[in-house]
PDB file of C-alpha atoms and ligand atoms in Angstrom:
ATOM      1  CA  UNK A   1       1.695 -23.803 -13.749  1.00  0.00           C
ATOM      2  CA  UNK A   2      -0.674 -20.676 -12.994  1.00  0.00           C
ATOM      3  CA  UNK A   3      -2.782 -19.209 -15.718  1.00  0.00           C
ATOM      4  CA  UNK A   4      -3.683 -15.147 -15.020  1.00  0.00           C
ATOM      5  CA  UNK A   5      -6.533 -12.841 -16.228  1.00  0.00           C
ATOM      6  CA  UNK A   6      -5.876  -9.578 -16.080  1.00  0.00           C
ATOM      7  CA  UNK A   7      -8.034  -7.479 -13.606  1.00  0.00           C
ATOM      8  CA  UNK A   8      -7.119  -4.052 -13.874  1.00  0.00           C
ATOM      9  CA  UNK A   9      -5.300  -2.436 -16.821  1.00  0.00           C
ATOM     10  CA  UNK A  10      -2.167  -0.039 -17.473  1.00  0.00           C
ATOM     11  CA  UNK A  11      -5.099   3.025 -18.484  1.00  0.00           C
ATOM     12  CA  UNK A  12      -7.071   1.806 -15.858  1.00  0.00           C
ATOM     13  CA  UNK A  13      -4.084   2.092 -13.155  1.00  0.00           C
ATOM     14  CA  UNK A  14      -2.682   5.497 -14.146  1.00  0.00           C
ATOM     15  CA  UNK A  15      -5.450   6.747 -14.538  1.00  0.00           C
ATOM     16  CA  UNK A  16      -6.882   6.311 -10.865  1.00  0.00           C
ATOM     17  CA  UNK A  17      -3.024   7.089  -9.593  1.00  0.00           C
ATOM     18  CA  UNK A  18      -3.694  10.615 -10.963  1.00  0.00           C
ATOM     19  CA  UNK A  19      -6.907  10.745  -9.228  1.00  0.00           C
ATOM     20  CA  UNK A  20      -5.226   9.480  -6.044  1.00  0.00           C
ATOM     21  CA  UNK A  21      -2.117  11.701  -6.589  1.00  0.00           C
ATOM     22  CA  UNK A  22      -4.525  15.176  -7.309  1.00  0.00           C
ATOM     23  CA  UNK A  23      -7.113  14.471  -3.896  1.00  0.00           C
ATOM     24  CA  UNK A  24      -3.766  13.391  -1.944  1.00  0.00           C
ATOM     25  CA  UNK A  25      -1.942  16.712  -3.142  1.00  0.00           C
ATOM     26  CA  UNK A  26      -5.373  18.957  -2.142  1.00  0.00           C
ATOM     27  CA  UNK A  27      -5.739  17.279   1.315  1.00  0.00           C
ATOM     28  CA  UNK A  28      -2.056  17.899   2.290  1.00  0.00           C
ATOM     29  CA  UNK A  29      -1.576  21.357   1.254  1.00  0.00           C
ATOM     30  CA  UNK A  30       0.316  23.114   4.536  1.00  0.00           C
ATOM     31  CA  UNK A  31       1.145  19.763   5.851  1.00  0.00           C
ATOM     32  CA  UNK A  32       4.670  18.239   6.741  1.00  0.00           C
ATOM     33  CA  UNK A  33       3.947  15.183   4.546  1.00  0.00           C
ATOM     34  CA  UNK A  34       5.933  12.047   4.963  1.00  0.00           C
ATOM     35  CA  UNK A  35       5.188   9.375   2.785  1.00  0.00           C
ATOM     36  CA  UNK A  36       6.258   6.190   3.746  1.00  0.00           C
ATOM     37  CA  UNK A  37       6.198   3.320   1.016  1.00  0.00           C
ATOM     38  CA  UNK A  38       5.603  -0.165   2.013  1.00  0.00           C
ATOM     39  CA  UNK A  39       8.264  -2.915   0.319  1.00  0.00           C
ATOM     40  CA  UNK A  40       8.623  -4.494  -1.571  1.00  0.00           C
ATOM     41  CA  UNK A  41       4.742  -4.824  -2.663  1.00  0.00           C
ATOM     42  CA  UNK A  42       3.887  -0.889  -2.528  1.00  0.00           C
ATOM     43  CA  UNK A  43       7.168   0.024  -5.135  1.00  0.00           C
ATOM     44  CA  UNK A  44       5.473   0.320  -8.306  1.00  0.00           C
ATOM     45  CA  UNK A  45       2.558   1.754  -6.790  1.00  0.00           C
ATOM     46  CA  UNK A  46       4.340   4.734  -4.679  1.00  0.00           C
ATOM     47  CA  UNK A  47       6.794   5.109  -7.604  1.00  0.00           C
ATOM     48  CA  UNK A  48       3.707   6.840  -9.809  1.00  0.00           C
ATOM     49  CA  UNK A  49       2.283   8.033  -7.164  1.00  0.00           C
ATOM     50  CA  UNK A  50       4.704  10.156  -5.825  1.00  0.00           C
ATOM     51  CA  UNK A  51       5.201  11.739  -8.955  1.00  0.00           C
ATOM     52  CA  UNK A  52       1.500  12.781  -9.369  1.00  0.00           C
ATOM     53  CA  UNK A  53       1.465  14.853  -5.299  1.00  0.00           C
ATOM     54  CA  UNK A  54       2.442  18.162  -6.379  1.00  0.00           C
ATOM     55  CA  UNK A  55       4.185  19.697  -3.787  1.00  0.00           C
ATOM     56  CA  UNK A  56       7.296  19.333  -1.295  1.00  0.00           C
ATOM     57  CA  UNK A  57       7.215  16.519   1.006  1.00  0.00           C
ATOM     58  CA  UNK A  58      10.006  13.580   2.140  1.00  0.00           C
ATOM     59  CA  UNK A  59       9.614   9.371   1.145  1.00  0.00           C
ATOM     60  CA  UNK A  60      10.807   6.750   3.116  1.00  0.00           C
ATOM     61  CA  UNK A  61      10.210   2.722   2.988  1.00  0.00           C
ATOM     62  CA  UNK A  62       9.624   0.391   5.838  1.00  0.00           C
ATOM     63  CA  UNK A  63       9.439  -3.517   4.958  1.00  0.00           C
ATOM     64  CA  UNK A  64       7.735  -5.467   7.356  1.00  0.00           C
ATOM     65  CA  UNK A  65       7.740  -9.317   8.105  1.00  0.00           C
ATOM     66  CA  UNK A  66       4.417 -10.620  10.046  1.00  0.00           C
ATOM     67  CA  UNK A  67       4.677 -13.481  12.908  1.00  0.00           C
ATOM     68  CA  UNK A  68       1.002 -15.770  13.354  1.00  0.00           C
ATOM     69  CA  UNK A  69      -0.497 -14.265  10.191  1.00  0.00           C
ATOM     70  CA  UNK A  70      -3.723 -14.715   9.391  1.00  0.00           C
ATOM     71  CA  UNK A  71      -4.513 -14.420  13.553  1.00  0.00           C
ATOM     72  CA  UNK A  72      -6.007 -11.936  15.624  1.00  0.00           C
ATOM     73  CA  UNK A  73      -2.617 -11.861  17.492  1.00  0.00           C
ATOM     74  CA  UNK A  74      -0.790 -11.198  14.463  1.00  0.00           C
ATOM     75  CA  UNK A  75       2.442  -9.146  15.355  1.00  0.00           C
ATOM     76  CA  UNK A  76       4.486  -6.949  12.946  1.00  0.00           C
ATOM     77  CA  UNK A  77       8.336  -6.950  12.704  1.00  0.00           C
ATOM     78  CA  UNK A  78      10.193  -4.865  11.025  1.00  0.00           C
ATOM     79  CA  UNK A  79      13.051  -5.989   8.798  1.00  0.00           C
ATOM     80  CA  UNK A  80      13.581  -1.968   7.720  1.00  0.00           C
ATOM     81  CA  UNK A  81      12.185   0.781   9.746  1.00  0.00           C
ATOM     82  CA  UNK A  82      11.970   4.352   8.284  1.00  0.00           C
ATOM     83  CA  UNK A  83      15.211   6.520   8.800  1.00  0.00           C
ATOM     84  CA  UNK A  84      13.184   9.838   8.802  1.00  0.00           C
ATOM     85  CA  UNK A  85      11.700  11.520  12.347  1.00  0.00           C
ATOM     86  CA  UNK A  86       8.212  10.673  13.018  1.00  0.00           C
ATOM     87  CA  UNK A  87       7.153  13.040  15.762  1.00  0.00           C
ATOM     88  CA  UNK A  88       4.470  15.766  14.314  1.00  0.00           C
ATOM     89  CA  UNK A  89       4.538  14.580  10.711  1.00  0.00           C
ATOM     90  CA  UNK A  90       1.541  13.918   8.815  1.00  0.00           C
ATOM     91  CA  UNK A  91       2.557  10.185   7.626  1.00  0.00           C
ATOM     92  CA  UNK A  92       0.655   8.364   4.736  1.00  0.00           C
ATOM     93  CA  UNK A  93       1.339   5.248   3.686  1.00  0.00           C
ATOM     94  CA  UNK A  94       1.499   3.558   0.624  1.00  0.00           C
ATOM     95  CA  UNK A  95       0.534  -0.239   0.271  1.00  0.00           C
ATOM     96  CA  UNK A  96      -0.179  -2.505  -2.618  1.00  0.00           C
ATOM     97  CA  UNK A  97      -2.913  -4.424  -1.427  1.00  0.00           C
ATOM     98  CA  UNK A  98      -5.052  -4.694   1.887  1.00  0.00           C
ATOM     99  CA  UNK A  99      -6.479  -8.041   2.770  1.00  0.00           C
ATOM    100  CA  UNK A 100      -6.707  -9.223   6.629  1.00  0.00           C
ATOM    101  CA  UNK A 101      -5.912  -5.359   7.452  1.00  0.00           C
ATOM    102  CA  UNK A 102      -3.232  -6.521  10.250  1.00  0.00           C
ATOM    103  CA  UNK A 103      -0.434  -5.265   8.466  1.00  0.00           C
ATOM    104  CA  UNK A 104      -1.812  -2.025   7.975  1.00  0.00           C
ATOM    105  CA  UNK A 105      -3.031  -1.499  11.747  1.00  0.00           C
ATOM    106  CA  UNK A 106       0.020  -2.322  13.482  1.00  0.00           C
ATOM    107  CA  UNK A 107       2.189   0.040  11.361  1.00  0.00           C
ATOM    108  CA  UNK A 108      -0.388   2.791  11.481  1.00  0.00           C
ATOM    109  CA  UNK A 109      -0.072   2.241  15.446  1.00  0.00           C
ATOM    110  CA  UNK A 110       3.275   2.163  15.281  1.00  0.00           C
ATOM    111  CA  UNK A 111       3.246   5.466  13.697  1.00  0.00           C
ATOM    112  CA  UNK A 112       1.126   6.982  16.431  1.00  0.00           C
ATOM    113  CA  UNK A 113       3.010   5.479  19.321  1.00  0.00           C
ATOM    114  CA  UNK A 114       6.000   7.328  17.801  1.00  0.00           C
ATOM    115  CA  UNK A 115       4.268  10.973  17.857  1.00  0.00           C
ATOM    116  CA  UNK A 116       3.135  11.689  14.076  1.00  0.00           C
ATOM    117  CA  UNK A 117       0.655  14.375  14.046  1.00  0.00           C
ATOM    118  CA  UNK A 118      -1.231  12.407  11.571  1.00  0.00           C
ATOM    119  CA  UNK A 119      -1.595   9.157   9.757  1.00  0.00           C
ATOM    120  CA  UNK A 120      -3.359   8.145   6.745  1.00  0.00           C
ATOM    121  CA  UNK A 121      -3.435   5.034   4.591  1.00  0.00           C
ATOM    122  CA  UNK A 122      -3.377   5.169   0.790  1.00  0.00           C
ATOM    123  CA  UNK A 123      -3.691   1.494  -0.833  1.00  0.00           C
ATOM    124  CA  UNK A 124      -3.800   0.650  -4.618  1.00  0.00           C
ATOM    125  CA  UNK A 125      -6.264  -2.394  -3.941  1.00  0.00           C
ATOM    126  CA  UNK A 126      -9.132  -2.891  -0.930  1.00  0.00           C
ATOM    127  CA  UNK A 127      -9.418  -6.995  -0.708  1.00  0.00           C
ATOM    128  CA  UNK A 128     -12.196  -7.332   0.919  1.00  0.00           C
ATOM    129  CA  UNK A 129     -13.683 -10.614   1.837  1.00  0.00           C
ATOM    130  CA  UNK A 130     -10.669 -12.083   4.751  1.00  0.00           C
ATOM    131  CA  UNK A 131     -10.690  -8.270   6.495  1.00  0.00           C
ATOM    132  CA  UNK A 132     -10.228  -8.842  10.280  1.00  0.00           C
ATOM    133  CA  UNK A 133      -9.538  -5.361  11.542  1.00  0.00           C
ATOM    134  CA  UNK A 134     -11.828  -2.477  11.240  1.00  0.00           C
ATOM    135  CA  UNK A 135      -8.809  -0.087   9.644  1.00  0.00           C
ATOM    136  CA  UNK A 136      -9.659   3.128   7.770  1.00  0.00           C
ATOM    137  CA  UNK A 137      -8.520   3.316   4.469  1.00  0.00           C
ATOM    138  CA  UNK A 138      -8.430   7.086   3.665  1.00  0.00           C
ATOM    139  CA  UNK A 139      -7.478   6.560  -0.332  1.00  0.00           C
ATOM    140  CA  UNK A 140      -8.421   3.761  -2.308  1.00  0.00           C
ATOM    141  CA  UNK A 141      -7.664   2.652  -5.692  1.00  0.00           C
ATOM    142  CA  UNK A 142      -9.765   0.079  -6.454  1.00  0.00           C
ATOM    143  CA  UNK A 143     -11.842  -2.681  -4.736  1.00  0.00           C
ATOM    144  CA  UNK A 144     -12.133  -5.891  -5.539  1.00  0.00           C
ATOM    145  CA  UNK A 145     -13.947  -8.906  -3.206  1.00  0.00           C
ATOM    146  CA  UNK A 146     -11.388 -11.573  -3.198  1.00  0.00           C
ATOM    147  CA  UNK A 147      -8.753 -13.821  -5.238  1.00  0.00           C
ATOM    148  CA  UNK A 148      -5.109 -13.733  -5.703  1.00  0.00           C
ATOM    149  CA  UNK A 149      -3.799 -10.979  -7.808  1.00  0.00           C
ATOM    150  CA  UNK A 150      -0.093 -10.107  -9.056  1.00  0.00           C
ATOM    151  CA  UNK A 151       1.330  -7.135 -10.831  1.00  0.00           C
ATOM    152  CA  UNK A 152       2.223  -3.923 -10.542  1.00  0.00           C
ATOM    153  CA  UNK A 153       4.579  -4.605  -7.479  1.00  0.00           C
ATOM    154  CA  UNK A 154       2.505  -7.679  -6.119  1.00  0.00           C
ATOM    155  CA  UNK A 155       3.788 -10.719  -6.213  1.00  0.00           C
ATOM    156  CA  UNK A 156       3.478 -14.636  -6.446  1.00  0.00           C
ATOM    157  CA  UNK A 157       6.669 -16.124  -4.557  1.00  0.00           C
ATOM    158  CA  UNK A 158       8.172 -12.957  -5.249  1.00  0.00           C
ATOM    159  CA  UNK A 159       7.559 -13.287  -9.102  1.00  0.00           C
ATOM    160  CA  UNK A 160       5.497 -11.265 -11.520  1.00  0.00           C
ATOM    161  CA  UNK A 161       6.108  -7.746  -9.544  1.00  0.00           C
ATOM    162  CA  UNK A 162       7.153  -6.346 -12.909  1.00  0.00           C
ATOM    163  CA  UNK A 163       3.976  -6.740 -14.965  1.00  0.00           C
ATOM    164  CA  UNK A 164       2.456  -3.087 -15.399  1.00  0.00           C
ATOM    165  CA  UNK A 165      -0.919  -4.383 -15.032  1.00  0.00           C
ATOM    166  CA  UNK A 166      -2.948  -6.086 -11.904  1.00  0.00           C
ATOM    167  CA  UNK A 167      -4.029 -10.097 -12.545  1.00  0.00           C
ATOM    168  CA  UNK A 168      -5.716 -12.692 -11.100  1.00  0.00           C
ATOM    169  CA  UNK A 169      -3.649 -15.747 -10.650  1.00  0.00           C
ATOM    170  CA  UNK A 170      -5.747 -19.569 -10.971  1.00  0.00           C
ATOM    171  CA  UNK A 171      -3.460 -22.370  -9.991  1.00  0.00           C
ATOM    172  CA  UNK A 172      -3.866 -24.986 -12.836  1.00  0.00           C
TER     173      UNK A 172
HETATM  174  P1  IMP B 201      -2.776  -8.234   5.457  1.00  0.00           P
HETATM  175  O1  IMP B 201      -1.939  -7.925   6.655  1.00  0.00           O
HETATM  176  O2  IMP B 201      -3.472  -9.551   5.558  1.00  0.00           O
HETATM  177  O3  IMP B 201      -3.709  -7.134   5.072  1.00  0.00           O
HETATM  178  O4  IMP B 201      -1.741  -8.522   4.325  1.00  0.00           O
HETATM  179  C1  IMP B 201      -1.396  -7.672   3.366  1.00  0.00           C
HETATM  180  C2  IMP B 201      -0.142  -8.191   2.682  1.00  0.00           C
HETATM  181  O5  IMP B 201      -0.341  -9.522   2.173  1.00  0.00           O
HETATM  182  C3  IMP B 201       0.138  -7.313   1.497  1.00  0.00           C
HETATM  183  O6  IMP B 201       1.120  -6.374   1.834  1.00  0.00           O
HETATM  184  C4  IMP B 201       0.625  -8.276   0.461  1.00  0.00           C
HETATM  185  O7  IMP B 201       2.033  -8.362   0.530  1.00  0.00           O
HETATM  186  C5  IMP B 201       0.063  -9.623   0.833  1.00  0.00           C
HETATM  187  N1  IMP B 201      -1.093  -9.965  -0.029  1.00  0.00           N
HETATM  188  C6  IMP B 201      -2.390 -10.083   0.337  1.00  0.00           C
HETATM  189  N2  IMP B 201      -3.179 -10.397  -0.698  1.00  0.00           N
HETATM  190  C7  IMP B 201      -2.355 -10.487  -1.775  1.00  0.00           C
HETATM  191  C8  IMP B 201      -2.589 -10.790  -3.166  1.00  0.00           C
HETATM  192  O8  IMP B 201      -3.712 -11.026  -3.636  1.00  0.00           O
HETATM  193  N3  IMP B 201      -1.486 -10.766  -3.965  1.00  0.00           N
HETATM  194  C9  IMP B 201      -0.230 -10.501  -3.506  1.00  0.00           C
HETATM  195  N4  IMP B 201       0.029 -10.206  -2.220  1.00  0.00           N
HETATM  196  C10 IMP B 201      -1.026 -10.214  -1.349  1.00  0.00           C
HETATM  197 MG1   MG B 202       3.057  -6.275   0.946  1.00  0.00          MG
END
């Protein structure tokens, strides 16, 4: 049994996607913006917030599956790659939640090796206390210092993705 609190609420959440979607749609005027949605964490998440970027740009999903996580040597594989062309895009992607950062720095060099122009990251929730890598995070939703959370697209053992607002999860 596992007892949540919620964290961050529905208002809470869309609100700060606006935010997100209005600096996002400034920075990227001119641009040939790709976003490129993480799964299956990041679906919720890039759902809204591709509705609230206000001008033309392409989406695409990658799903990744880590070997030695939790290690420095942590490698990325992925299970989908994006379809879409790479080479002088601008590429920002979408992820629900950052917490040793290795995810996030192997697919933003992965995106560099293959010739975008540009890549930013744009992450609903900063974890912060198990960072590892030094990444950037260009666009942040909200911060919080550690726990487990579920909700809007995360998951426990691939439950709760569904719930529309972010929790912390206590094992009982
Ligand atoms: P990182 O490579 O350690 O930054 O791992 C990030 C990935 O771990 C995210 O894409 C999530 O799938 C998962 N993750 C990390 N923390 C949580 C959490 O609190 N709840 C749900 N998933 C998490
Ligand atoms: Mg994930």
């Amino acid at each position: 049994m596992a007892e949540k609190k919620i964290v961050i609420s529905q208002k809470d959440i869309s609100r700060r996607v606006r935010e997100l979607g209005a600096a996002i749609t400034k920075d990227y005027e001119n641009s040939r913006l790709l976003v490129v949605g993480i799964l299956n964490g990041a679906f919720m998440f890039m759902a809204d917030l591709v509705r609230e970027i206000k001008h033309e740009f392409e989406i695409d999903f990658v799903r990744v599956a880590s070997y030695g996580m939790g290690t420095t040597a942590g490698l990325l594989r992925f299970t989908k790659d994006i379809e879409l062309e790479t080479r002088g895009r601008d590429i920002l992607i979408v992820e629900d939640i950052v917490d040793t950062g290795h995810t996030l720095m192997h697919l933003s060099r992965s995106f560099e090796e293959r010739g975008a122009n540009s890549v930013r990251i744009c992450v609903l929730i900063d974890k912060k206390e198990r960072r590892e890598v030094d990444i950037v995070l260009h666009y942040v939703g909200f911060q919080v210092q550690s726990g487990f959370l579920v909700g809007y697209g995360l998951d426990c053992r691939e439950k709760f993705r569904q719930l529309p607002e972010v929790y912390s999860l206590k094992e009982l």
